[in-house]
Coordinates of C-alpha atoms and ligand atoms in Angstrom, one line a residue:
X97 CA 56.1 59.5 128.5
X98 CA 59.6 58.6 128.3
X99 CA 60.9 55.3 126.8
X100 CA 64.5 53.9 126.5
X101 CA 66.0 50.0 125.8
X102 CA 69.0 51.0 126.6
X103 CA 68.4 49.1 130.3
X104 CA 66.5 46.3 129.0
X105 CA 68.4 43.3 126.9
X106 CA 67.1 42.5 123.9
X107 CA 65.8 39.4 125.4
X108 CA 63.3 41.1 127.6
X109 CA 62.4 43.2 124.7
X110 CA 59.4 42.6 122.9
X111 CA 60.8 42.9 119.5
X112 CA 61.6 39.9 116.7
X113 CA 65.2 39.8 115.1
X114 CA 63.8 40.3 112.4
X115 CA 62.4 43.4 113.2
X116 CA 65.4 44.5 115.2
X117 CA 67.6 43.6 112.4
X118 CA 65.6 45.4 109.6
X119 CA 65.7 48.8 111.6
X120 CA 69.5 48.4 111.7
X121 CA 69.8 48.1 108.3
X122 CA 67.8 50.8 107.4
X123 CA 70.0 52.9 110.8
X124 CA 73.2 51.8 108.5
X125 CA 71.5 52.7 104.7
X126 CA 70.4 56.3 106.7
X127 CA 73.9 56.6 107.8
X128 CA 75.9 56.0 104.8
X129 CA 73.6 58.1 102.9
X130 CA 73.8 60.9 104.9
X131 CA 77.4 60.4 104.5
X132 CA 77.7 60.3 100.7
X133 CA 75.6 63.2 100.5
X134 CA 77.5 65.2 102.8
X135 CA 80.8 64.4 100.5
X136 CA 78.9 64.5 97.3
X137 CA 78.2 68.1 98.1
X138 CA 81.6 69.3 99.4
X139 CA 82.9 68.8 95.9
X140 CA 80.2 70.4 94.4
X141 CA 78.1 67.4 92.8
X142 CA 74.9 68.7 94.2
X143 CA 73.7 71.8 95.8
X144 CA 73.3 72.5 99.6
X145 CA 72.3 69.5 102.0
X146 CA 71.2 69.5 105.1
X147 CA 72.5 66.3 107.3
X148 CA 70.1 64.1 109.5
X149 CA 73.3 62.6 111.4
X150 CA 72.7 61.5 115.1
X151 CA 68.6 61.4 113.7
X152 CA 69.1 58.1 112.0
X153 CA 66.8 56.2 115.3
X154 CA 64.5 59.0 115.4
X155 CA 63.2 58.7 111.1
X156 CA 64.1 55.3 110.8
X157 CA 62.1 54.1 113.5
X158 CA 59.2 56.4 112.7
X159 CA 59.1 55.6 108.9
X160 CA 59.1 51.7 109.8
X161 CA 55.5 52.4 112.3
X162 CA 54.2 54.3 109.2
X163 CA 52.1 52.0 106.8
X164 CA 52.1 52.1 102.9
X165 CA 49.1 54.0 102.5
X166 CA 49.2 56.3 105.3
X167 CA 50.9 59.7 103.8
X168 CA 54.1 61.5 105.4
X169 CA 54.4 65.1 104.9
X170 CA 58.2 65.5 104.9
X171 CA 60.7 68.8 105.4
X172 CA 64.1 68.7 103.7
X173 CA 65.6 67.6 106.8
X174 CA 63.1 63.7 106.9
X175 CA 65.7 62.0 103.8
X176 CA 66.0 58.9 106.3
X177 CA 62.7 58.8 106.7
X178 CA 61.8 58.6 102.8
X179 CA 64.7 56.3 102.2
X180 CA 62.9 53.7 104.1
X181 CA 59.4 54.6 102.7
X182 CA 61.0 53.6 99.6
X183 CA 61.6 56.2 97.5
X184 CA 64.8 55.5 95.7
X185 CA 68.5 57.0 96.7
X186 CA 68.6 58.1 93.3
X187 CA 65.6 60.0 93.6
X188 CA 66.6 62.1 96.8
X189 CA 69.7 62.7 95.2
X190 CA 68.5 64.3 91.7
X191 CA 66.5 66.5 94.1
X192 CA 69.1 68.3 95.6
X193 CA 70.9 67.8 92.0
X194 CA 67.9 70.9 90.7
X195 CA 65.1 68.3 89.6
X196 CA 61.5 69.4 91.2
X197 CA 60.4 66.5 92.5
X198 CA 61.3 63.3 93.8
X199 CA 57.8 62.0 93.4
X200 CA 59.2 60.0 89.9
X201 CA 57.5 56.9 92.1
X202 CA 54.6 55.7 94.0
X203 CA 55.4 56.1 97.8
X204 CA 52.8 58.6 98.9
X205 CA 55.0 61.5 100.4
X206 CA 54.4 64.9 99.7
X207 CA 57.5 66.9 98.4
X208 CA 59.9 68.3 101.1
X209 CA 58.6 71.5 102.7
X210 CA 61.5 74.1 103.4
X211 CA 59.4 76.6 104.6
X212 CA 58.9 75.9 108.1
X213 CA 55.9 74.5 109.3
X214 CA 53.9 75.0 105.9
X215 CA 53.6 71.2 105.4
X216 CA 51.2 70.6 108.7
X217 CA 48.2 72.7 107.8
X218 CA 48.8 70.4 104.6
X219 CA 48.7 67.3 106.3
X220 CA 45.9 67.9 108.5
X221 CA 44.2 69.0 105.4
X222 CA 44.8 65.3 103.9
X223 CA 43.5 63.6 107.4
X224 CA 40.2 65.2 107.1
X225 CA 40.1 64.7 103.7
X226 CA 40.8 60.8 103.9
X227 CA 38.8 61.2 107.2
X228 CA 35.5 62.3 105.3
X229 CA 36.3 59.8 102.1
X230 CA 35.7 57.0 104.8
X231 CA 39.6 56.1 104.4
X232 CA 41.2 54.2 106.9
X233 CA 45.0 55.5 106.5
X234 CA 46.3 57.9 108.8
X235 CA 48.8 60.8 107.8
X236 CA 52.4 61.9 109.8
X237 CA 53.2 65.5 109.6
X238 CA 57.3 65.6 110.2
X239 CA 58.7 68.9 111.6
X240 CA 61.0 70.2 114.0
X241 CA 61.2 72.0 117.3
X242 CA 61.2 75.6 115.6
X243 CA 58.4 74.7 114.0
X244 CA 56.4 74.4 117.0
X245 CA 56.8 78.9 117.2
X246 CA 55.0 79.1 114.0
X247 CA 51.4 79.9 113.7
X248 CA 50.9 77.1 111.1
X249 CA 51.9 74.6 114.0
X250 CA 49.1 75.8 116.1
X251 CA 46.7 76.3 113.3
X252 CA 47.3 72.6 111.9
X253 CA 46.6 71.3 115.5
X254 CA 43.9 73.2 116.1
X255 CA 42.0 72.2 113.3
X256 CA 43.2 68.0 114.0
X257 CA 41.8 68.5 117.5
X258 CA 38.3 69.9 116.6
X259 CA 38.0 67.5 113.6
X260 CA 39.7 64.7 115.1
X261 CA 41.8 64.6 112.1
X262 CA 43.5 61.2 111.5
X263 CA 47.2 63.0 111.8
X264 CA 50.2 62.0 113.6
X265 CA 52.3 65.1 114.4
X266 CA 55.9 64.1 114.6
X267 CA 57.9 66.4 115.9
X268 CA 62.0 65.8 116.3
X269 CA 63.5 67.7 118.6
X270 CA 67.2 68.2 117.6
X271 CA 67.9 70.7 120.0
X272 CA 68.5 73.1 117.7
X273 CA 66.6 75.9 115.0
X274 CA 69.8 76.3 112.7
X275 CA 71.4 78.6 116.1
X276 CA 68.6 78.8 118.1
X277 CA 69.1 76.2 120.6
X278 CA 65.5 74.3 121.8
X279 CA 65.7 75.4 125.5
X280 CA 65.4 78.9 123.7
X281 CA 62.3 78.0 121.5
X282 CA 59.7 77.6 124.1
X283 CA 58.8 78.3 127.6
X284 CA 56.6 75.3 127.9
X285 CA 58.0 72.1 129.9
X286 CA 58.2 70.3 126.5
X287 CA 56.9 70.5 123.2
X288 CA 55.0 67.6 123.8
X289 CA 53.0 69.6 126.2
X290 CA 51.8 72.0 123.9
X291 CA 49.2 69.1 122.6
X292 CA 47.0 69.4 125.7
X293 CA 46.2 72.8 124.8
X294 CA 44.0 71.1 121.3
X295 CA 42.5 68.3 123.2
X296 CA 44.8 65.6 122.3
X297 CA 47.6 63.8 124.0
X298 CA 51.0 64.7 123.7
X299 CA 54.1 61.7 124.4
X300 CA 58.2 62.0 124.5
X301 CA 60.0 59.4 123.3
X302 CA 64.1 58.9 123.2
X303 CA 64.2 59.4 120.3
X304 CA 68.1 57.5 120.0
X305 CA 66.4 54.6 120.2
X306 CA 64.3 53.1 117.1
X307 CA 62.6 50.4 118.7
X308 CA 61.0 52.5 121.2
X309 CA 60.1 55.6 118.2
X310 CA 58.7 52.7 115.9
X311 CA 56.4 52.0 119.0
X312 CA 55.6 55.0 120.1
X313 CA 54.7 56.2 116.7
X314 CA 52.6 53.0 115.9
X315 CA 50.4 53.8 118.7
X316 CA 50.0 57.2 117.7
X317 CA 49.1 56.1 114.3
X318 CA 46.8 53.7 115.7
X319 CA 44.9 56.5 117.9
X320 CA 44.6 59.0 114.8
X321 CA 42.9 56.5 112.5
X322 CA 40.2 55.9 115.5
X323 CA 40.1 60.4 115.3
X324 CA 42.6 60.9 118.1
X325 CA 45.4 62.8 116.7
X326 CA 48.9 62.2 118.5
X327 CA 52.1 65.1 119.0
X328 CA 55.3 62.7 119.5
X329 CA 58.4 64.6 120.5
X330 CA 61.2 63.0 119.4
X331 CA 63.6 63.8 122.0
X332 CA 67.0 63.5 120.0
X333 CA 70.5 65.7 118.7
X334 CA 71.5 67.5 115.7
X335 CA 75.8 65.8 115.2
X336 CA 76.0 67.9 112.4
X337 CA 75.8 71.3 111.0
X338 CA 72.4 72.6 110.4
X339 CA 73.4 72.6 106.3
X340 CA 76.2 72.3 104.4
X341 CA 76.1 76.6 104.4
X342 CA 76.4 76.7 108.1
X343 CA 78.9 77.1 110.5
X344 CA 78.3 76.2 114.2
X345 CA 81.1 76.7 115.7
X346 CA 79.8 80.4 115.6
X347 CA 76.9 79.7 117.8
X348 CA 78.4 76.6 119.7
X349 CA 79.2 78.3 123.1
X350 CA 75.0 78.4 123.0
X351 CA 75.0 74.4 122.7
X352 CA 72.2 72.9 125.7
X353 CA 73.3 70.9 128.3
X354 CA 71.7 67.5 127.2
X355 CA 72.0 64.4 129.4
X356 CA 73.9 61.7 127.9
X357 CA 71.3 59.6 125.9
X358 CA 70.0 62.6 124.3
X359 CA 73.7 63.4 122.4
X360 CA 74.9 59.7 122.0
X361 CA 75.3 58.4 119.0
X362 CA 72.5 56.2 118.0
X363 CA 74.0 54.0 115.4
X364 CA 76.5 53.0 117.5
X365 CA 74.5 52.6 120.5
X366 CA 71.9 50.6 118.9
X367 CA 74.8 48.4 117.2
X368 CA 76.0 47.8 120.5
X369 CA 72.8 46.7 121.6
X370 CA 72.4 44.3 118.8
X371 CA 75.5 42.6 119.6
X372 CA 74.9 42.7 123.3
X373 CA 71.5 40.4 122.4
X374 CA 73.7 37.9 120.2
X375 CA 71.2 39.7 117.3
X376 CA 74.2 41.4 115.6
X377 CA 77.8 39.8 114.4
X378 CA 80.6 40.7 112.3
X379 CA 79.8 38.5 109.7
X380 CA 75.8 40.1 109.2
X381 CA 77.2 43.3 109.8
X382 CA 79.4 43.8 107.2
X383 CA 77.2 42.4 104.8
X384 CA 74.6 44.7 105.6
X385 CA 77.1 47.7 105.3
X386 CA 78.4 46.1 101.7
X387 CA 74.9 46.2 100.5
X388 CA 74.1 49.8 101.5
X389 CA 77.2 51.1 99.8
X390 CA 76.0 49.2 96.8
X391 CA 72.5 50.7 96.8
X392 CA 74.5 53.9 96.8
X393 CA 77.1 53.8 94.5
X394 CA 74.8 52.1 91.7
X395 CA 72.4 55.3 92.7
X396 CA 75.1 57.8 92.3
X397 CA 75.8 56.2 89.1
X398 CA 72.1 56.3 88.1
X399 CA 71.7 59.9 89.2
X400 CA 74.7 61.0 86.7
X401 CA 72.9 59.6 83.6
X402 CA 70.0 62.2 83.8
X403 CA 70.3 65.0 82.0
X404 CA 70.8 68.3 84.7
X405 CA 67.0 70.4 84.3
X406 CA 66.5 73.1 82.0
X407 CA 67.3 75.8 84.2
X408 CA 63.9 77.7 83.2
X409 CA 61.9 75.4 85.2
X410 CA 62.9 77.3 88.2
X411 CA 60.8 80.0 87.2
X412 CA 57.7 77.8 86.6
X413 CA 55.2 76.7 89.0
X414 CA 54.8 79.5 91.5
X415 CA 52.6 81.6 89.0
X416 CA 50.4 81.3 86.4
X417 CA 51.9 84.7 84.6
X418 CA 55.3 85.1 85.4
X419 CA 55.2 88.8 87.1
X420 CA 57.7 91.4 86.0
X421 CA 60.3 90.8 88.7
X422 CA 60.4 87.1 87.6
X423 CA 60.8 87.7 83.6
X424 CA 63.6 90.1 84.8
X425 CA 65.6 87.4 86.6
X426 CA 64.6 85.3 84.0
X427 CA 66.8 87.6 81.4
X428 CA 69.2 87.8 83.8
X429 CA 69.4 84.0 84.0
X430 CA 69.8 83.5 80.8
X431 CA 72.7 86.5 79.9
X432 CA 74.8 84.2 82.8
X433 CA 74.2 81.4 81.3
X434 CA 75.6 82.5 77.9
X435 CA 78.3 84.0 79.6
X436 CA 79.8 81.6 81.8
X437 CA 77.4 78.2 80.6
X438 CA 75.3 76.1 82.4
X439 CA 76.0 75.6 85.9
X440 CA 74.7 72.2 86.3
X441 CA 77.3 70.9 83.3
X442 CA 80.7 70.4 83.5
X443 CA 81.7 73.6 81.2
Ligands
TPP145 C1 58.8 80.2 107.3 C2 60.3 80.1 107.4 N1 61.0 80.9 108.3 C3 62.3 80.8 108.4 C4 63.0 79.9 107.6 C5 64.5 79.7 107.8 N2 64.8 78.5 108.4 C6 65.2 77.4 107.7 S1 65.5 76.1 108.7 C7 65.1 76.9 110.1 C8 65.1 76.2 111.4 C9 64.2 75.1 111.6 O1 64.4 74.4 112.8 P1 63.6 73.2 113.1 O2 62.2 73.4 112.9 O3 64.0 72.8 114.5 O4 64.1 72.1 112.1 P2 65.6 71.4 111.9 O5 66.3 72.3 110.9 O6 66.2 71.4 113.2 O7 65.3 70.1 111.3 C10 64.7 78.2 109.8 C11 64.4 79.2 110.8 C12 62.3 79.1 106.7 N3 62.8 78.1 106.0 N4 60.9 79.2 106.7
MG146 MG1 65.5 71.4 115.2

């Protein structure tokens, strides 16, 4: 399945300004974060970030279908989508600032998986869980296309398929796996494919455009909670570097050849749209840019008043005794720290 607006006017769409105009200010409050963050870390304010830009239609329109109870199991890559779940800018900032957790709040997402693919056995763990409780939310498992090579991919929707798991499995293809590029990551036709194989259905959607991802998610959501679980391949393009400690142009000669929609830029394209429709002027969309930058800059702000972590917390958490190795860099930690001070303070 394959759906685009970019033929249809906003008046033969099926969507309410209001709606239309609430994805595009969450399309320009995913932006301009993305954008802060990016300069934020180039002069050192917070540790290594890893930019959604050109993804912006692909989370914000998924996050909008998702509803406040159901649960999204996030990677480090989903920011946009947790933005518009709600948790605060200050919140995903101070994460990549060395605090543990974001979850300082009530939105019910699970802390960003970095290891690949760890986060779906997880979240088709929670389905069956609110499945068996008699819940009646429904659970999105965010990844990306090399995610779909690990065995906790195929695991996690094994198990939703047997057990009709309420789980959406929301997979955004951004053509790339840091330098692998996607056409490299599979043999399969598409990702979406892959679904058939665990007796549920697999859709594509352009995933540039957020009207038709908020849809196509929705309905997914809507089969999970009645025990068919839904793979959505979000079919859209990495602009950026994979993190802020990459470097493409060493593997750009690999870059796919994508047809048109797939790299265009979706803020602007949707922006367009918007204006095309008579949804969208100058005056509402400078407002709405002026209040993002606000929500930012009083976040920044925020995020400077708490106190950088104790750096020994990095060393909690994993085990219940620290093992040998750990006290070791533990030591080692803190004879650095004397020497040269903290490295979250200004000294
Ligand atoms: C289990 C595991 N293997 C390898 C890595 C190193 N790694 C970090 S990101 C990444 C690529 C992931 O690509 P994709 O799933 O497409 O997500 P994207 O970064 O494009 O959002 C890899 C291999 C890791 N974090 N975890
Ligand atoms: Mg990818």
């Amino acid at each position: 399945m394959h759906r685009v607006i970019a033929s249809n006017s906003f008046a033969e769409s099926n969507v309410t300004e209001e709606t239309a105009l609430s994805l595009y200010r969450d399309m320009v409050r995913a932006r301009q974060f993305d954008e802060r963050a990016l300069s934020l870390q180039r002069r050192g304010w917070m540790s290594g970030y890893p930019q959604f830009r050109g993804q912006e239609a692909s989370q914000v329109g998924a996050a909008h279908a998702l509803a406040t109870e159901d649960w999204l199991f996030p990677t480090y890559r989903a920011n946009a989508m947790e933005l518009v779940r709600g948790v605060p800018v200050r919140d995903l900032l101070l994460f990549r600032r060395g605090h543990a957790t974001l979850t300082d709040n009530d939105v019910n997402d699970f802390p960003q998986a970095v290891p690949i693919a760890t986060q779906i056995p997880h979240a088709v763990g929670a389905a069956m869980a609110a499945d068996y409780r008699g819940a009646d939310h429904a659970v999105c498992a965010y990844f990306g296309d090399g995610a779909t090579s690990e065995g906790d991919f195929h695991e996690g929707l094994n198990f939703a398929g047997v057990f009709d798991a309420p789980v959406v499995f929301f997979c955004e293809n951004n053509g790339w796996a840091i330098s692998m590029p996607s056409q490299r990551q599979t043999a399969s036709a598409t990702l979406a494919a892959k679904a058939q194989a665990y007796g549920f259905e697999g859709v594509q959607v352009d995933g540039n455009d957020p009207i038709a991802v908020a849809q196509t998610v929705g309905d997914a959501l809507e089969s999970a909670k009645t025990g068919d679980p839904v793979l959505v391949e979000s079919l859209t393009y990495r602009q950026g570097a994979h993190t802020t400690s990459d470097d493409p142009s060493r593997y750009e000669h690999r870059r796919p050849s994508l047809p048109d929609w797939r790299t265009r830029d979706p803020v602007e394209r949707y922006e367009a749209w918007l204006r095309e429709g008579d949804v969208l002027d100058d005056e509402h969309a400078t407002a709405t840019e002026t209040a993002a930058t606000t929500e930012i800059d009083e976040a920044v702000t925020a995020a400077e008043q708490v106190p950088s972590p104790d750096p020994d917390e990095i060393f909690e958490h994993v085990y219940a005794e620290p093992t040998r190795r750990l006290r070791d860099q533990r030591l080692g930690m803190h004879r650095f720290v004397d020497e040269h001070g903290h490295p979250g303070s200004d000294h």
